[in-house]
Amino acid sequence: MPKVVDRQNRRRSVAEAIHRIAARGGLEEVSVRMVATEAGLSVGAVQRAFPTKNDLLRFALDTSVDEVAARFSRIRIGPELLTFAEGLRAVLVDLLPTDERRRAQIRIWAAYYARAAVDPEFAKVLADLDTRSRANLTAALTYARDQGELTSGQDIDALVELLMVIIDGLWLTCARLPEGTDLSGPRAAIDAAVALVSAR
Amino acid sequence: MPKVVDRQNRRRSVAEAIHRIAARGGLEEVSVRMVATEAGLSVGAVQRAFPTKNDLLRFALDTSVDEVAARFSRIRIGPELLTFAEGLRAVLVDLLPTDERRRAQIRIWAAYYARAAVDPEFAKVLADLDTRSRANLTAALTYARDQGELTSGQDIDALVELLMVIIDGLWLTCARLPEGTDLSGPRAAIDAAVALVSAR
DNA sequence: TTCGTATCGATACGAACGTATCAGAATCCG
DNA sequence: CGGATTCTGATACGTTCGTATCGATACGAA
């Protein structure tokens, strides 16, 4: 009977507006009014899509997590696919702010992590992503060990933890690089990490 | 002639108040009023110590950077001191949130990094710290190589970059651990990092 | 077409923010 | 001890925030 809007699309476009704002000035600059303007909507329209601001941020976080998870899962190692070393390098290189979208995402993630440090609800979302990442890394490392691609004498679980640390550290290190800085530093770190973990 | 207060002490105690607040609820919860209440001062007193809020946050950041730099510089490797492996482990273990002060500091740093991602002024402070850290790590790694303590065939500059990444990654990984989580994961990561970098 | 209802945009509201102001209290020097 | 001056704390101001409200609008079913 009544007018009906595509709620899902509405929410998606609002989430993108949030990310554009957050990429410019951090999560602190994200206000309902700003989001509405950025998305070309009225405040009321945004309010109907997301009753509270917390819903707004939660959805934006979920969206971002999904995007990163999807990017990761596209990189597959295995027979006739990538070797472990190639896959690890691909995952790490994919984190680098090589384009504007990635640069924006890194800024946003820095904000999310800061919030997760004091907001259990946000922490839980990231913890879930961690669980998935850990599982993926464990599988990859097990495969690598079976293929003899791994530096011997290392505990796989410990290596997984180290790789988690390196992944987080890599994008965080990039987060505070001034725009336009060349990425040779982070690239060297990736080289060193791959070299140390892979069999010589 | 006039009344005089110990400005330096005043500023220091205000900075500590900021850190207590930020440790609880992030940098977003730091307002001039809150800081005044937390420090047991009036708004006016805080305003005299720090004309604007930006001055407030800048000072708190500088204070925190100094504290971390001081902690680092207390760990010294060399003859009759620590071996490289011991020193590296000590530096990394020192980052873990093993007490309330460190836990608070990690939360605050997450907030600072998020801000640095969108605020060049903050980014510069952290970049300066990076420069110092890189120099220290380069010296340590050079010493380690000369002592034969280093995994051979690795470029020192690349290893420095990797260690920078690991350092950032380590505390960031800890930042989103729920309070009370045991630190066996991060500790395993430290073990793996030390084992991989040090000579076998 | 028309009626019911979901959507809309504008506006209102109270709270909190950073900052400015200013009369009085507190302090040190001559 | 008195007066010059800095410090103090309360209060005010103008914004901006998240959220609530509400008539107008637009659309699908009858």
mmCIF file of N, CA, C and O (backbone and C1' of nucleotides) in Angstrom, chain D residues 7-21:
data_model
loop_
_atom_site.group_PDB
_atom_site.id
_atom_site.type_symbol
_atom_site.label_atom_id
_atom_site.label_comp_id
_atom_site.label_asym_id
_atom_site.label_seq_id
_atom_site.Cartn_x
_atom_site.Cartn_y
_atom_site.Cartn_z
ATOM 1 P P DC D 7 49.425 33.178 36.505
ATOM 2 O "O5'" DC D 7 48.210 32.772 37.451
ATOM 3 C "C5'" DC D 7 48.471 32.510 38.821
ATOM 4 C "C4'" DC D 7 47.166 32.233 39.534
ATOM 5 C "C3'" DC D 7 46.310 31.115 38.928
ATOM 6 O "O3'" DC D 7 45.985 30.210 39.970
ATOM 7 C "C1'" DC D 7 45.005 33.065 39.276
ATOM 8 P P DT D 8 45.170 28.886 39.674
ATOM 9 O "O5'" DT D 8 43.685 29.298 40.014
ATOM 10 C "C5'" DT D 8 43.388 29.768 41.315
ATOM 11 C "C4'" DT D 8 41.931 30.176 41.371
ATOM 12 C "C3'" DT D 8 40.984 29.144 40.765
ATOM 13 O "O3'" DT D 8 40.185 28.631 41.809
ATOM 14 C "C1'" DT D 8 40.415 31.366 40.110
ATOM 15 P P DG D 9 39.577 27.187 41.677
ATOM 16 O "O5'" DG D 9 38.055 27.555 41.391
ATOM 17 C "C5'" DG D 9 37.420 28.502 42.235
ATOM 18 C "C4'" DG D 9 36.181 29.041 41.557
ATOM 19 C "C3'" DG D 9 35.329 27.987 40.848
ATOM 20 O "O3'" DG D 9 33.970 28.320 41.061
ATOM 21 C "C1'" DG D 9 35.859 29.666 39.325
ATOM 22 P P DA D 10 32.881 27.190 41.144
ATOM 23 O "O5'" DA D 10 31.585 28.049 40.815
ATOM 24 C "C5'" DA D 10 31.542 29.418 41.229
ATOM 25 C "C4'" DA D 10 30.937 30.287 40.140
ATOM 26 C "C3'" DA D 10 29.796 29.631 39.344
ATOM 27 O "O3'" DA D 10 28.655 30.456 39.449
ATOM 28 C "C1'" DA D 10 31.372 30.625 37.877
ATOM 29 P P DT D 11 27.251 29.974 38.952
ATOM 30 O "O5'" DT D 11 27.052 30.870 37.654
ATOM 31 C "C5'" DT D 11 27.660 32.159 37.610
ATOM 32 C "C4'" DT D 11 27.822 32.581 36.162
ATOM 33 C "C3'" DT D 11 26.713 32.051 35.238
ATOM 34 O "O3'" DT D 11 26.068 33.159 34.642
ATOM 35 C "C1'" DT D 11 28.851 31.808 34.259
ATOM 36 P P DA D 12 24.833 32.969 33.690
ATOM 37 O "O5'" DA D 12 25.462 33.402 32.284
ATOM 38 C "C5'" DA D 12 26.331 34.542 32.245
ATOM 39 C "C4'" DA D 12 26.801 34.757 30.819
ATOM 40 C "C3'" DA D 12 25.756 34.426 29.759
ATOM 41 O "O3'" DA D 12 25.832 35.393 28.720
ATOM 42 C "C1'" DA D 12 27.667 33.062 29.441
ATOM 43 P P DC D 13 24.817 35.348 27.544
ATOM 44 O "O5'" DC D 13 25.687 34.769 26.352
ATOM 45 C "C5'" DC D 13 27.016 35.241 26.155
ATOM 46 C "C4'" DC D 13 27.553 34.633 24.879
ATOM 47 C "C3'" DC D 13 26.462 34.275 23.871
ATOM 48 O "O3'" DC D 13 26.878 34.680 22.584
ATOM 49 C "C1'" DC D 13 27.731 32.349 24.406
ATOM 50 P P DG D 14 25.782 34.946 21.495
ATOM 51 O "O5'" DG D 14 26.259 33.931 20.364
ATOM 52 C "C5'" DG D 14 27.650 33.831 20.057
ATOM 53 C "C4'" DG D 14 27.955 32.454 19.522
ATOM 54 C "C3'" DG D 14 26.929 31.935 18.504
ATOM 55 O "O3'" DG D 14 27.645 31.456 17.384
ATOM 56 C "C1'" DG D 14 27.297 30.324 20.179
ATOM 57 P P DT D 15 26.887 31.074 16.046
ATOM 58 O "O5'" DT D 15 27.359 29.563 15.818
ATOM 59 C "C5'" DT D 15 27.370 28.711 16.942
ATOM 60 C "C4'" DT D 15 28.345 27.578 16.672
ATOM 61 C "C3'" DT D 15 27.796 26.560 15.682
ATOM 62 O "O3'" DT D 15 28.858 25.910 14.995
ATOM 63 C "C1'" DT D 15 27.723 25.693 17.924
ATOM 64 P P DT D 16 28.559 25.035 13.732
ATOM 65 O "O5'" DT D 16 28.326 23.578 14.330
ATOM 66 C "C5'" DT D 16 29.346 22.969 15.097
ATOM 67 C "C4'" DT D 16 28.773 21.786 15.855
ATOM 68 C "C3'" DT D 16 27.904 20.858 14.984
ATOM 69 O "O3'" DT D 16 28.543 19.587 14.922
ATOM 70 C "C1'" DT D 16 26.925 21.268 17.112
ATOM 71 P P DC D 17 28.013 18.429 14.007
ATOM 72 O "O5'" DC D 17 27.350 17.433 15.073
ATOM 73 C "C5'" DC D 17 28.159 16.964 16.152
ATOM 74 C "C4'" DC D 17 27.280 16.458 17.274
ATOM 75 C "C3'" DC D 17 26.171 15.525 16.827
ATOM 76 O "O3'" DC D 17 26.691 14.201 16.771
ATOM 77 C "C1'" DC D 17 25.401 17.088 18.474
ATOM 78 P P DG D 18 25.928 13.147 15.906
ATOM 79 O "O5'" DG D 18 24.770 12.629 16.879
ATOM 80 C "C5'" DG D 18 25.094 12.108 18.160
ATOM 81 C "C4'" DG D 18 23.820 11.798 18.922
ATOM 82 C "C3'" DG D 18 22.846 10.875 18.199
ATOM 83 O "O3'" DG D 18 22.274 9.975 19.144
ATOM 84 C "C1'" DG D 18 21.795 12.954 18.610
ATOM 85 P P DT D 19 21.336 8.842 18.675
ATOM 86 O "O5'" DT D 19 19.904 9.540 18.813
ATOM 87 C "C5'" DT D 19 19.519 10.046 20.081
ATOM 88 C "C4'" DT D 19 18.228 10.823 19.966
ATOM 89 C "C3'" DT D 19 17.076 10.076 19.275
ATOM 90 O "O3'" DT D 19 16.074 9.835 20.263
ATOM 91 C "C1'" DT D 19 17.189 12.356 18.607
ATOM 92 P P DA D 20 14.718 9.114 19.840
ATOM 93 O "O5'" DA D 20 13.706 10.346 19.764
ATOM 94 C "C5'" DA D 20 13.777 11.365 20.761
ATOM 95 C "C4'" DA D 20 12.661 12.377 20.547
ATOM 96 C "C3'" DA D 20 11.333 11.784 20.066
ATOM 97 O "O3'" DA D 20 10.269 12.459 20.729
ATOM 98 C "C1'" DA D 20 12.128 13.343 18.459
ATOM 99 P P DT D 21 8.726 11.969 20.453
ATOM 100 O "O5'" DT D 21 8.193 13.088 19.446
ATOM 101 C "C5'" DT D 21 8.587 14.432 19.656
ATOM 102 C "C4'" DT D 21 8.019 15.309 18.559
ATOM 103 C "C3'" DT D 21 6.671 14.842 17.978
ATOM 104 O "O3'" DT D 21 5.813 15.967 17.918
ATOM 105 C "C1'" DT D 21 8.212 15.212 16.236
#
